[in-house]
Short mmCIF file of C-alpha atoms in Angstrom, two decimals:
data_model
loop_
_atom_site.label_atom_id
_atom_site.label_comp_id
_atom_site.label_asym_id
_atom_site.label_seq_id
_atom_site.Cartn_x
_atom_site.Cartn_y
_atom_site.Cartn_z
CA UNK P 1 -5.14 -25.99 -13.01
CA UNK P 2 -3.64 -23.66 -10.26
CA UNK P 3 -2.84 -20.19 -11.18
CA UNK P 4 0.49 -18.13 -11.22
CA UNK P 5 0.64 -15.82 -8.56
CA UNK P 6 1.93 -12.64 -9.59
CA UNK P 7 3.57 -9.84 -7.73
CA UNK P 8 4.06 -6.19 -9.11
CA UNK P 9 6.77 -4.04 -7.52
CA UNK P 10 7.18 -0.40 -8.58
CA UNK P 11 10.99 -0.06 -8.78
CA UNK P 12 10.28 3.66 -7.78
CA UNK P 13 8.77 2.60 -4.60
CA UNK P 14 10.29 4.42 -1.55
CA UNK P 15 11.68 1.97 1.25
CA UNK P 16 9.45 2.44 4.38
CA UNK P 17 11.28 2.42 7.84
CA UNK P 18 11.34 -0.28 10.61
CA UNK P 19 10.97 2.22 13.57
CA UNK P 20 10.46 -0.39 16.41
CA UNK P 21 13.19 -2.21 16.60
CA UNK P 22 15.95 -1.19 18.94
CA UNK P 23 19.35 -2.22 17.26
CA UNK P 24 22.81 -1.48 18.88
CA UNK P 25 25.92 -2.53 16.50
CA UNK P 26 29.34 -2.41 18.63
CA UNK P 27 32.22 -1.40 16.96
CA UNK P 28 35.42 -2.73 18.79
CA UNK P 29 37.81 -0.84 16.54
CA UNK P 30 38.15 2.37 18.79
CA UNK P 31 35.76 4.15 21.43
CA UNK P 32 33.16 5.93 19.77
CA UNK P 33 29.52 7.35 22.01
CA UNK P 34 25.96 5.42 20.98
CA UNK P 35 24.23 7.35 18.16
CA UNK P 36 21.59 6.79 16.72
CA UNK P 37 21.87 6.76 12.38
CA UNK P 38 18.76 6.82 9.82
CA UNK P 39 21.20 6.78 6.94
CA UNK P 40 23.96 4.67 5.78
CA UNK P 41 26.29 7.37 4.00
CA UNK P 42 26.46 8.61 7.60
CA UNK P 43 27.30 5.43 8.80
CA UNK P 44 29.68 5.00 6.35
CA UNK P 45 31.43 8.83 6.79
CA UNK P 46 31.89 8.50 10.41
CA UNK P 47 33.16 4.79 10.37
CA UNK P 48 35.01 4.96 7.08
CA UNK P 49 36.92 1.68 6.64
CA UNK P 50 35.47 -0.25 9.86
CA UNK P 51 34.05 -3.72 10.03
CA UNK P 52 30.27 -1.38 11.64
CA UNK P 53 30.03 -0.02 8.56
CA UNK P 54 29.78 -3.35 6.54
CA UNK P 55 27.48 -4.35 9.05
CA UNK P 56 25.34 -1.87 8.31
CA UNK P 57 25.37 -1.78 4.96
CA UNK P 58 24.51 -5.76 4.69
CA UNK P 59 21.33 -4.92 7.40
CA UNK P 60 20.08 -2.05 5.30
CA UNK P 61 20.33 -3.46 1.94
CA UNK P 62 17.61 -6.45 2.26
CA UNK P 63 15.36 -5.40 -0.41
CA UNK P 64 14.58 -8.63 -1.32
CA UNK P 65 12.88 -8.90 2.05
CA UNK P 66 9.29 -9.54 2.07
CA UNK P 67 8.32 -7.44 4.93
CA UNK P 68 6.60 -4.17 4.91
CA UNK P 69 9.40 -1.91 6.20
CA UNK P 70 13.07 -2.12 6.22
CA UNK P 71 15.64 -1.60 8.87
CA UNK P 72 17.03 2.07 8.50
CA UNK P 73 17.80 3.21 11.90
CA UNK P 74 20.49 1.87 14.37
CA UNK P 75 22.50 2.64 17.08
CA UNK P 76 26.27 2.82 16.77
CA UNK P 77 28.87 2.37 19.78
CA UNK P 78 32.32 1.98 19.67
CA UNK P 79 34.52 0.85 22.30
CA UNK P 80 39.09 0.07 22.29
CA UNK P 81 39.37 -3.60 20.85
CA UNK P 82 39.56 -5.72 23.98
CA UNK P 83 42.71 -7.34 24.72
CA UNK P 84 43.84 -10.17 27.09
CA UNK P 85 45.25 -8.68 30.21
CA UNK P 86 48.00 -10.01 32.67
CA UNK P 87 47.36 -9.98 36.02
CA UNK P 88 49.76 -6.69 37.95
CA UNK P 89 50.06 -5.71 41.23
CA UNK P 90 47.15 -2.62 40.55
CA UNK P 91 44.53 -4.78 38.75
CA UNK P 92 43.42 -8.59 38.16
CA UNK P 93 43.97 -10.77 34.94
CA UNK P 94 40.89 -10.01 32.40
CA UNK P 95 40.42 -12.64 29.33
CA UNK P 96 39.20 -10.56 26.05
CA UNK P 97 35.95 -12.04 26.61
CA UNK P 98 35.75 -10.42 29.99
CA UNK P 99 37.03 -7.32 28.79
CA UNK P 100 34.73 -7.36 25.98
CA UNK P 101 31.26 -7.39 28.65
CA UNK P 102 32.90 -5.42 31.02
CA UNK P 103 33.15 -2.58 28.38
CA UNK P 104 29.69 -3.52 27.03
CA UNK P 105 28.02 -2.68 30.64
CA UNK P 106 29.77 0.72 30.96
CA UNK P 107 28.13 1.27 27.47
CA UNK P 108 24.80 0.60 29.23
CA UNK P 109 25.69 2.62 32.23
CA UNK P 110 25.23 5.28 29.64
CA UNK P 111 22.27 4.54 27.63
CA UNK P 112 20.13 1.02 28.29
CA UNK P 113 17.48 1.65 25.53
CA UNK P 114 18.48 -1.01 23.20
CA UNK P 115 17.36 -4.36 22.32
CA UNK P 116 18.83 -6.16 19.90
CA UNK P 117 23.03 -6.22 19.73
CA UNK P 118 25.17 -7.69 17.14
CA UNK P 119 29.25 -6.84 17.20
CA UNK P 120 32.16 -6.66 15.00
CA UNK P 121 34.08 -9.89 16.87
CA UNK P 122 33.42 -13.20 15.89
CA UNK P 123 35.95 -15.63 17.49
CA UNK P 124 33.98 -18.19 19.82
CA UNK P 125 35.14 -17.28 23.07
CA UNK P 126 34.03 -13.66 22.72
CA UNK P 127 30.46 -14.83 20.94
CA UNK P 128 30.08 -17.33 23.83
CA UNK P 129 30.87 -14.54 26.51
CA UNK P 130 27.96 -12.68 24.86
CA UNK P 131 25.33 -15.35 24.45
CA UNK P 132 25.91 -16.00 28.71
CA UNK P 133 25.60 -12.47 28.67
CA UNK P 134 22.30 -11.57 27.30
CA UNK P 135 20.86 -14.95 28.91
CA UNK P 136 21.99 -13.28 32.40
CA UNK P 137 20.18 -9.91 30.83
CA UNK P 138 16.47 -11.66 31.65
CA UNK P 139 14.97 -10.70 35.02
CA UNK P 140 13.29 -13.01 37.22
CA UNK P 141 10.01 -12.83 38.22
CA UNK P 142 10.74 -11.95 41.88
CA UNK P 143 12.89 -8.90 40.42
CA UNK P 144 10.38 -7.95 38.10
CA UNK P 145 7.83 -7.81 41.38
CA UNK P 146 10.24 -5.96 43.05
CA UNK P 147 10.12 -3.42 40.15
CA UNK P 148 13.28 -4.13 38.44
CA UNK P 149 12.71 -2.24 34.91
CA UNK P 150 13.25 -5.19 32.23
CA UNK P 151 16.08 -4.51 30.12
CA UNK P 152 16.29 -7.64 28.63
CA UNK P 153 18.70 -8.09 25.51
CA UNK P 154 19.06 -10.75 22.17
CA UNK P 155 22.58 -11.07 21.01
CA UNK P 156 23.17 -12.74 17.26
CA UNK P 157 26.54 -13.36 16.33
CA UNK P 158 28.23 -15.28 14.22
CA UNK P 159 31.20 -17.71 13.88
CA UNK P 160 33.29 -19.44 11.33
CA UNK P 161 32.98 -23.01 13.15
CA UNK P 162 30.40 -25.47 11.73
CA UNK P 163 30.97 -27.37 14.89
CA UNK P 164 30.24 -24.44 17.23
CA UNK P 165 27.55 -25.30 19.99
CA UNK P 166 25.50 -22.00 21.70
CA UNK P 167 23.56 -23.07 24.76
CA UNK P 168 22.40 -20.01 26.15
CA UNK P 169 19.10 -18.15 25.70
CA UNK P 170 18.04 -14.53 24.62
CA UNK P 171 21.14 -15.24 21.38
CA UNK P 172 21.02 -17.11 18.06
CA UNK P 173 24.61 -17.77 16.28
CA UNK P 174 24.68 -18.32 12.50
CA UNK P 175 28.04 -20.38 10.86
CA UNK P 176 29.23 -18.63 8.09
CA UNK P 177 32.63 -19.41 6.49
CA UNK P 178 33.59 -16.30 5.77
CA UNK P 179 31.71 -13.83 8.57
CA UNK P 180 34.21 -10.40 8.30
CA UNK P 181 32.96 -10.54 5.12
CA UNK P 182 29.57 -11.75 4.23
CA UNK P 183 28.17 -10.57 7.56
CA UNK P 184 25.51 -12.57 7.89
CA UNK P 185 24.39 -11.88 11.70
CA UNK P 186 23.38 -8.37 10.36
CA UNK P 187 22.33 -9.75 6.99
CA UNK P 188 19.43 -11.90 8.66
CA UNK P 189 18.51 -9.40 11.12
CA UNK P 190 17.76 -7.09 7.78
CA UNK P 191 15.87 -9.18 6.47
CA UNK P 192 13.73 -10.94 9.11
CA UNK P 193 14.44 -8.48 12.08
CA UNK P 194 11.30 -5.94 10.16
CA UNK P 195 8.76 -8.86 10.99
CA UNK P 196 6.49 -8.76 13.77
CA UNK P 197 7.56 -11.77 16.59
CA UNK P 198 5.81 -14.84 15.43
CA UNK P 199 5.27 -13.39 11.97
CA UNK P 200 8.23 -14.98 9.71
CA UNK P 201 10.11 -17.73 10.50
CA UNK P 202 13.76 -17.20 11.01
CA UNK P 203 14.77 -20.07 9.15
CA UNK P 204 15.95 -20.73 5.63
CA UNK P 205 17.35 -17.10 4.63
CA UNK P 206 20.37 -17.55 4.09
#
């Protein structure tokens, strides 16, 4: 007869930080410069009210999580909510998609050392503009021998369409039907992001 395995947690146990992972969350709801936070009350003062902070607080409170660490350090960006823009005599018609990457590079002009990137939109032309764009973030080999630094990224996102399709590499989508609420791209990447590659399978968490 097989025996019951038990676990014993102490409920005074202090959370142990996920240091290697390099998270950006992008906050479209009004420019703000990348910062790095170790603590969500921080988080929460300095976006009070903003769709980053409930991000946040669904990736840091995973405690059900099996790994050995938990996510408590991100980076925080914010940029003006992209808008579609008419074509003038000055500049050239931009789609909010475009507008959306377009802002997202000037954010790496200033600081490239992140990995991972989640954001605050969710509608399918904006998540689709994203997965093309961290595909187009991989290097090839003949820049990588030409001593291109590789500054790959991996987007997950998240829309509200069961019939939604992603194609493109480096990004995973998850359908939720509620996503400015349950969060669930940050949710999953609290829970499983902790694991070394290879060591968890990203399936079946939700």
């Amino acid at each position: 007869m097989g025996k019951d395995i038990q676990v014993y947690t102490a409920l005074d146990a202090k959370v142990r930080p996920a240091e290697r992972l390099d998270i950006l969350l992008l906050s479209t709801e009004g420019a703000a410069p990348m910062r790095t936070y170790t603590s969500l009350e921080e988080i929460q003062r300095d976006f009070s009210g903003k769709k980053v902070a409930a991000m946040a607080e669904r990736m840091f409170h995973q405690s059900h999580s099996l790994a050995g660490a938990l996510i408590r350090k991100v980076r925080i960006a914010g940029i003006e909510a992209p808008q579609d823009v008419e074509e003038t005599e000055d500049s050239e018609a931009c789609t909010k998609a475009e507008g959306l990457v377009k802002a997202l590079e000037d954010v790496r002009d200033m600081d490239d050392s992140f990995y991972f990137l989640l954001t605050d939109v969710t509608d399918e032309a904006c998540v689709t503009a994203l997965c093309a764009w961290a595909e187009n973030t991989e290097p090839n080999e003949a820049a990588l021998g030409a001593g291109v630094e590789d500054h790959r990224k991996f987007y997950f996102g998240q829309v509200s369409s069961k019939s939604y399709s992603n194609t493109y590499g480096r990004s995973a989508v998850i359908y939720s039907d509620n996503p400015e609420k349950e969060w669930a791209d940050a949710a999953w990447v609290g829970c499983t992001g902790p694991f070394w590659p290879e060591g968890v399978t990203w399936k079946w968490k939700t």
